[in-house]
Coordinates of C-alpha atoms in Angstrom, one line a residue:
Chain A
X1 CA -8.0 8.6 -25.6
X2 CA -7.5 5.1 -27.0
X3 CA -10.7 3.1 -27.4
X4 CA -10.8 0.0 -25.3
X5 CA -13.1 -1.9 -27.7
X6 CA -10.3 -2.2 -30.3
X7 CA -8.0 -4.1 -28.1
X8 CA -10.5 -6.6 -26.7
X9 CA -12.7 -9.1 -28.4
X10 CA -16.4 -8.5 -28.2
X11 CA -17.1 -11.5 -25.9
X12 CA -14.5 -10.5 -23.3
X13 CA -15.4 -7.4 -21.3
X14 CA -12.7 -5.5 -19.4
X15 CA -13.9 -7.2 -16.2
X16 CA -16.2 -10.2 -15.9
X17 CA -19.0 -9.7 -13.4
X18 CA -17.8 -12.8 -11.4
X19 CA -14.4 -11.2 -11.2
X20 CA -15.8 -8.0 -9.9
X21 CA -17.2 -10.0 -7.0
X22 CA -13.9 -11.8 -6.4
X23 CA -11.9 -8.6 -6.3
X24 CA -14.4 -6.8 -4.1
X25 CA -14.6 -9.6 -1.6
X26 CA -10.8 -10.0 -1.5
X27 CA -10.4 -6.2 -1.1
X28 CA -13.0 -6.1 1.8
X29 CA -11.2 -9.1 3.5
X30 CA -7.8 -7.4 3.1
X31 CA -9.2 -4.1 4.4
X32 CA -10.7 -5.8 7.5
X33 CA -7.4 -7.6 8.2
X34 CA -5.4 -4.3 7.8
X35 CA -7.4 -2.6 10.4
X36 CA -7.8 -5.4 12.9
X37 CA -4.1 -6.1 12.9
X38 CA -3.3 -2.4 13.2
X39 CA -1.1 -2.4 10.1
X40 CA -2.9 0.8 9.2
X41 CA -1.9 2.5 12.4
X42 CA 0.4 5.5 12.2
X43 CA 1.7 4.4 15.6
X44 CA 2.6 0.9 14.4
X45 CA 4.6 2.4 11.5
X46 CA 6.5 4.6 14.0
X47 CA 7.1 1.5 16.2
X48 CA 8.5 -0.3 13.2
X49 CA 10.9 2.4 12.1
X50 CA 12.0 2.7 15.8
X51 CA 12.6 -1.1 16.0
X52 CA 10.5 -1.2 19.2
X53 CA 8.3 -4.1 18.4
X54 CA 8.3 -7.3 16.3
X55 CA 4.6 -6.8 15.2
X56 CA 5.1 -5.2 11.8
X57 CA 8.2 -7.3 11.0
X58 CA 6.3 -10.4 12.0
X59 CA 3.4 -9.5 9.7
X60 CA 5.4 -8.5 6.7
X61 CA 7.9 -11.3 7.2
X62 CA 5.3 -14.1 7.6
X63 CA 3.3 -12.7 4.7
X64 CA 6.4 -12.9 2.5
X65 CA 7.2 -16.4 3.7
X66 CA 3.7 -17.7 3.1
X67 CA 3.5 -16.0 -0.3
X68 CA 7.0 -17.3 -1.3
X69 CA 6.2 -20.9 -0.4
X70 CA 2.8 -20.6 -2.2
X71 CA 4.4 -19.2 -5.3
X72 CA 7.0 -22.1 -5.4
X73 CA 4.2 -24.6 -4.9
X74 CA 2.2 -23.1 -7.8
X75 CA 5.2 -23.1 -10.0
X76 CA 6.2 -26.8 -9.2
X77 CA 2.6 -27.9 -9.8
X78 CA 2.4 -25.9 -13.0
X79 CA -0.8 -24.6 -11.5
X80 CA -3.3 -22.7 -13.7
X81 CA -6.1 -20.3 -12.7
X82 CA -9.5 -21.7 -12.0
X83 CA -10.3 -20.9 -15.6
X84 CA -7.4 -23.0 -16.8
X85 CA -5.2 -20.1 -17.8
X86 CA -1.4 -20.4 -17.1
X87 CA -0.2 -18.4 -14.1
X88 CA 2.6 -16.1 -15.2
X89 CA 4.5 -13.9 -12.7
X90 CA 6.1 -11.1 -14.6
X91 CA 9.6 -10.0 -13.5
X92 CA 9.8 -6.4 -12.3
X93 CA 11.6 -4.2 -14.8
X94 CA 15.3 -3.9 -14.0
X95 CA 17.8 -1.5 -15.2
X96 CA 20.4 -0.5 -12.6
X97 CA 18.0 -0.4 -9.7
X98 CA 18.2 3.4 -9.8
X99 CA 14.5 4.0 -9.9
X100 CA 13.8 1.4 -7.2
X101 CA 16.4 3.0 -4.8
X102 CA 15.4 6.6 -5.4
X103 CA 11.7 6.0 -5.7
X104 CA 11.8 3.6 -2.8
X105 CA 13.5 6.2 -0.6
X106 CA 11.0 8.9 -1.6
X107 CA 8.2 6.4 -0.8
X108 CA 9.8 5.7 2.6
X109 CA 10.0 9.4 3.4
X110 CA 6.2 9.7 2.8
X111 CA 5.4 6.4 4.5
X112 CA 7.0 7.7 7.7
X113 CA 5.0 11.0 7.5
X114 CA 1.6 9.7 6.5
X115 CA 2.1 6.4 8.4
X116 CA 0.2 4.6 5.6
X117 CA 1.1 3.0 2.3
X118 CA -1.4 2.9 -0.5
X119 CA -3.5 -0.1 0.8
X120 CA -3.9 1.4 4.3
X121 CA -4.8 4.8 2.8
X122 CA -8.0 3.3 1.5
X123 CA -8.7 1.3 4.7
X124 CA -8.2 4.4 6.9
X125 CA -10.6 6.4 4.8
X126 CA -13.2 3.6 5.2
X127 CA -12.4 3.6 9.0
X128 CA -13.6 7.2 9.1
X129 CA -10.2 9.0 9.4
X130 CA -11.5 11.5 6.8
X131 CA -8.4 13.8 6.6
X132 CA -6.7 10.9 4.9
X133 CA -8.9 11.7 1.8
X134 CA -6.6 14.7 1.4
X135 CA -3.6 12.3 1.7
X136 CA -5.1 10.2 -1.1
X137 CA -5.6 13.2 -3.3
X138 CA -2.0 14.2 -2.6
X139 CA -0.8 10.7 -3.5
X140 CA -2.7 10.9 -6.8
X141 CA -1.0 14.2 -7.4
X142 CA 2.3 12.5 -6.7
X143 CA 1.6 9.8 -9.2
X144 CA 0.4 12.3 -11.8
X145 CA 3.6 14.4 -11.2
X146 CA 5.8 11.2 -11.6
X147 CA 4.0 10.4 -14.8
X148 CA 4.9 13.8 -16.3
X149 CA 8.4 13.9 -15.0
X150 CA 9.2 10.2 -15.9
X151 CA 11.1 11.0 -19.1
X152 CA 13.4 13.4 -17.3
X153 CA 14.1 11.2 -14.2
X154 CA 17.0 8.7 -13.8
X155 CA 15.8 5.1 -14.1
Chain B
X1 CA -4.7 5.5 31.4
X2 CA -5.2 1.9 30.5
X3 CA -6.1 1.4 26.9
X4 CA -6.7 -2.1 25.7
X5 CA -5.6 -3.0 22.2
X6 CA -7.4 -5.8 20.5
X7 CA -4.9 -6.2 17.7
X8 CA -4.8 -9.5 15.9
X9 CA -1.3 -11.0 16.5
X10 CA 1.2 -10.9 13.7
X11 CA 1.2 -14.7 13.3
X12 CA -2.5 -14.6 12.4
X13 CA -2.5 -11.4 10.2
X14 CA 0.8 -12.0 8.3
X15 CA 0.0 -15.5 6.9
X16 CA -3.6 -14.4 6.0
X17 CA -2.1 -11.4 4.0
X18 CA 0.5 -13.8 2.5
X19 CA -2.3 -16.1 1.3
X20 CA -3.9 -13.2 -0.7
X21 CA -1.0 -13.7 -3.2
X22 CA -1.8 -17.3 -4.2
X23 CA -5.5 -16.6 -3.9
X24 CA -5.3 -13.8 -6.5
X25 CA -3.1 -15.9 -8.8
X26 CA -5.3 -18.9 -8.6
X27 CA -8.6 -17.1 -9.0
X28 CA -7.8 -14.6 -11.7
X29 CA -4.0 -14.7 -12.4
X30 CA -3.3 -11.2 -11.0
X31 CA -0.2 -10.2 -9.2
X32 CA -0.8 -8.7 -5.7
X33 CA -0.2 -4.9 -5.8
X34 CA -2.0 -1.7 -4.8
X35 CA -0.1 1.4 -5.8
X36 CA -0.9 1.0 -9.5
X37 CA -4.4 2.0 -8.5
X38 CA -3.0 5.6 -8.2
X39 CA -1.8 5.4 -11.8
X40 CA -5.1 3.9 -13.1
X41 CA -7.2 6.5 -11.3
X42 CA -5.2 9.3 -13.0
X43 CA -5.5 7.6 -16.4
X44 CA -9.2 7.1 -15.9
X45 CA -10.1 10.6 -14.6
X46 CA -7.6 13.2 -15.9
X47 CA -7.1 14.5 -19.4
X48 CA -3.4 14.1 -19.3
X49 CA -1.1 13.8 -22.3
X50 CA 1.8 12.2 -20.5
X51 CA 2.8 8.9 -22.2
X52 CA 2.8 7.2 -18.8
X53 CA -1.0 7.4 -18.7
X54 CA -1.7 6.4 -22.3
X55 CA -2.8 2.8 -22.0
X56 CA -6.1 0.9 -21.8
X57 CA -6.7 1.4 -18.0
X58 CA -10.0 -0.6 -18.2
X59 CA -8.2 -3.7 -19.5
X60 CA -5.2 -3.5 -17.1
X61 CA -6.4 -1.5 -14.2
X62 CA -10.1 -1.9 -13.6
X63 CA -9.6 -5.0 -11.4
X64 CA -7.2 -3.0 -9.2
X65 CA -9.7 -0.2 -8.7
X66 CA -12.4 -2.7 -7.7
X67 CA -9.9 -4.2 -5.3
X68 CA -9.1 -0.9 -3.5
X69 CA -12.8 0.0 -3.4
X70 CA -13.1 -3.3 -1.5
X71 CA -10.3 -2.3 0.9
X72 CA -12.2 0.9 1.7
X73 CA -15.4 -1.0 2.4
X74 CA -13.4 -3.4 4.5
X75 CA -12.2 -0.4 6.5
X76 CA -15.8 0.6 7.2
X77 CA -16.8 -2.9 8.2
X78 CA -13.7 -3.4 10.4
X79 CA -14.7 -0.4 12.5
X80 CA -18.5 -0.4 12.3
X81 CA -19.1 -4.2 12.6
X82 CA -16.0 -5.8 14.0
X83 CA -15.1 -3.0 16.5
X84 CA -11.6 -2.2 15.1
X85 CA -10.0 1.2 15.1
X86 CA -9.6 1.5 18.8
X87 CA -6.3 2.2 20.7
X88 CA -3.2 0.9 19.0
X89 CA -1.3 -1.5 21.2
X90 CA 2.2 0.0 20.7
X91 CA 5.1 -0.6 23.0
X92 CA 5.8 1.6 26.0
X93 CA 9.1 2.6 24.4
X94 CA 7.3 4.0 21.3
X95 CA 4.8 5.8 23.5
X96 CA 7.6 7.4 25.4
X97 CA 9.4 8.5 22.2
X98 CA 6.2 10.0 20.8
X99 CA 5.2 11.8 24.0
X100 CA 8.6 13.5 23.9
X101 CA 7.6 14.7 20.4
X102 CA 4.3 16.1 21.8
X103 CA 2.0 13.3 20.6
X104 CA 0.0 12.1 23.6
X105 CA -3.3 10.7 22.4
X106 CA -3.0 7.0 21.6
X107 CA -6.8 6.3 21.6
X108 CA -7.1 5.7 17.9
X109 CA -5.2 4.5 14.8
X110 CA -3.6 7.9 14.1
X111 CA -2.4 10.8 16.3
X112 CA -5.2 13.5 16.3
X113 CA -2.5 16.1 16.6
X114 CA -1.6 15.4 13.0
X115 CA -4.7 13.7 11.4
X116 CA -7.7 15.9 11.9
X117 CA -9.2 18.6 9.7
X118 CA -8.1 21.3 12.1
X119 CA -4.5 19.9 12.1
X120 CA -4.4 20.0 8.3
X121 CA -3.9 23.7 8.4
X122 CA -1.0 23.5 10.9
X123 CA 2.5 23.1 9.4
X124 CA 2.9 19.6 11.0
X125 CA -0.4 18.3 9.9
X126 CA 0.0 19.7 6.4
X127 CA 3.5 18.1 6.0
X128 CA 2.3 14.7 7.4
X129 CA -0.8 14.5 5.3
X130 CA -0.2 16.5 2.1
X131 CA 3.6 16.1 1.7
X132 CA 3.4 12.6 3.1
X133 CA 0.7 11.6 0.6
X134 CA 2.5 13.2 -2.3
X135 CA 5.8 11.4 -1.6
X136 CA 3.9 8.1 -1.1
X137 CA 2.3 8.5 -4.5
X138 CA 5.3 9.8 -6.3
X139 CA 7.8 7.4 -4.7
X140 CA 5.6 4.3 -5.2
X141 CA 5.2 4.9 -8.9
X142 CA 8.9 5.9 -9.3
X143 CA 9.9 2.6 -7.6
X144 CA 7.3 0.6 -9.5
X145 CA 5.5 -0.6 -6.5
X146 CA 4.8 -0.2 -2.8
X147 CA 4.6 -2.4 0.3
X148 CA 2.3 -4.9 -1.4
X149 CA 3.8 -5.0 -4.8
X150 CA 7.5 -4.9 -3.8
X151 CA 7.8 -5.9 -0.1
X152 CA 5.3 -8.8 -0.3
X153 CA 4.8 -9.8 -3.9
X154 CA 8.2 -8.9 -5.1
X155 CA 10.3 -10.3 -2.2
X156 CA 8.1 -13.5 -2.3
X157 CA 8.9 -14.0 -5.9
X158 CA 12.6 -13.4 -5.2
X159 CA 13.0 -10.3 -7.3
X160 CA 16.1 -8.2 -6.8
X161 CA 14.4 -4.9 -7.9
X162 CA 12.0 -5.4 -5.0
X163 CA 14.8 -5.9 -2.5
X164 CA 16.4 -2.6 -3.6
X165 CA 13.0 -0.8 -3.3
X166 CA 12.5 -2.2 0.2
X167 CA 16.0 -1.0 1.3
X168 CA 14.9 2.4 -0.1
X169 CA 11.6 2.3 1.9
X170 CA 13.7 2.0 5.1
X171 CA 16.3 4.6 4.2
X172 CA 13.3 7.0 3.6
X173 CA 11.3 5.9 6.6
X174 CA 14.2 6.1 9.1
X175 CA 15.1 9.5 7.7
X176 CA 11.6 10.7 8.4
X177 CA 11.4 9.1 11.8
X178 CA 14.7 10.5 13.1
X179 CA 15.2 13.7 11.2
X180 CA 12.0 15.0 9.7
X181 CA 9.5 14.3 12.5
X182 CA 11.5 16.0 15.2
X183 CA 11.7 19.0 12.8
X184 CA 8.0 19.4 12.2
X185 CA 6.6 18.4 15.6

């Protein structure tokens, strides 16, 4: 187990208290929106994959549009974080797209079954759909399995 | 049976979710994404030797774990305080299709025929929850992101890997919808 103290200076903890507050509030806000817009609904995911409503496409599409315009604005203005640190958006690792295509397809198979991607999994548990706790444990097992098989999988 | 959905319309929810991206960047410089929380949880709790989990999870992942804890609390508040979690306002066409598969209860966010503790021990419930969850976790980490990291953050920052991943999401989702679900239900 690597020690975390070696990689950080003493005056910079892994997470500042003020940041904990920011992430918690943003998470709560996101969770509320996910439920009230029914993004977490298994039925909505079915409706999306059956192309029977614009709802999910409208949400994802407008979210992407708003985020894309925001990112372009931040870049053009050379915006920094509120602490004055430069904002860097890392490129996703790219080889031949093999892992994105296979991994994405595997994810999609599960998304259709569980009707929830990782964010909604947490929101559904909070909403009291307790069997989804088993789904989260299975997702953790999936991530664990991937971590062990990674050296042997095409990427 | 008249069930009223109180869903927020897409043009309210979508832009709000989109604004999470610049908000995170401006406040703390983090890239929006959720499925890495699965990796961080494994790294934080399990004594695994796989190289994939050998990193300082506190430095790179603690923020993400706090964020998803917030999402869970948000789920509690949405239902207990804001009255969410009622019937989903899906289209008649979808209801008809799902009824044909034997799913008839649209009074909540999930079909109780699959998502209840008693359904967990049925083949259909087990496949939906356990296999579904496993594939979501495995696939998201294999692809390097999920709906938030690839479909929203990745597409918004014009990344080709994310477009490929989203195409995969739909290949998988359509396969489940039209081939797997009719098999298990």
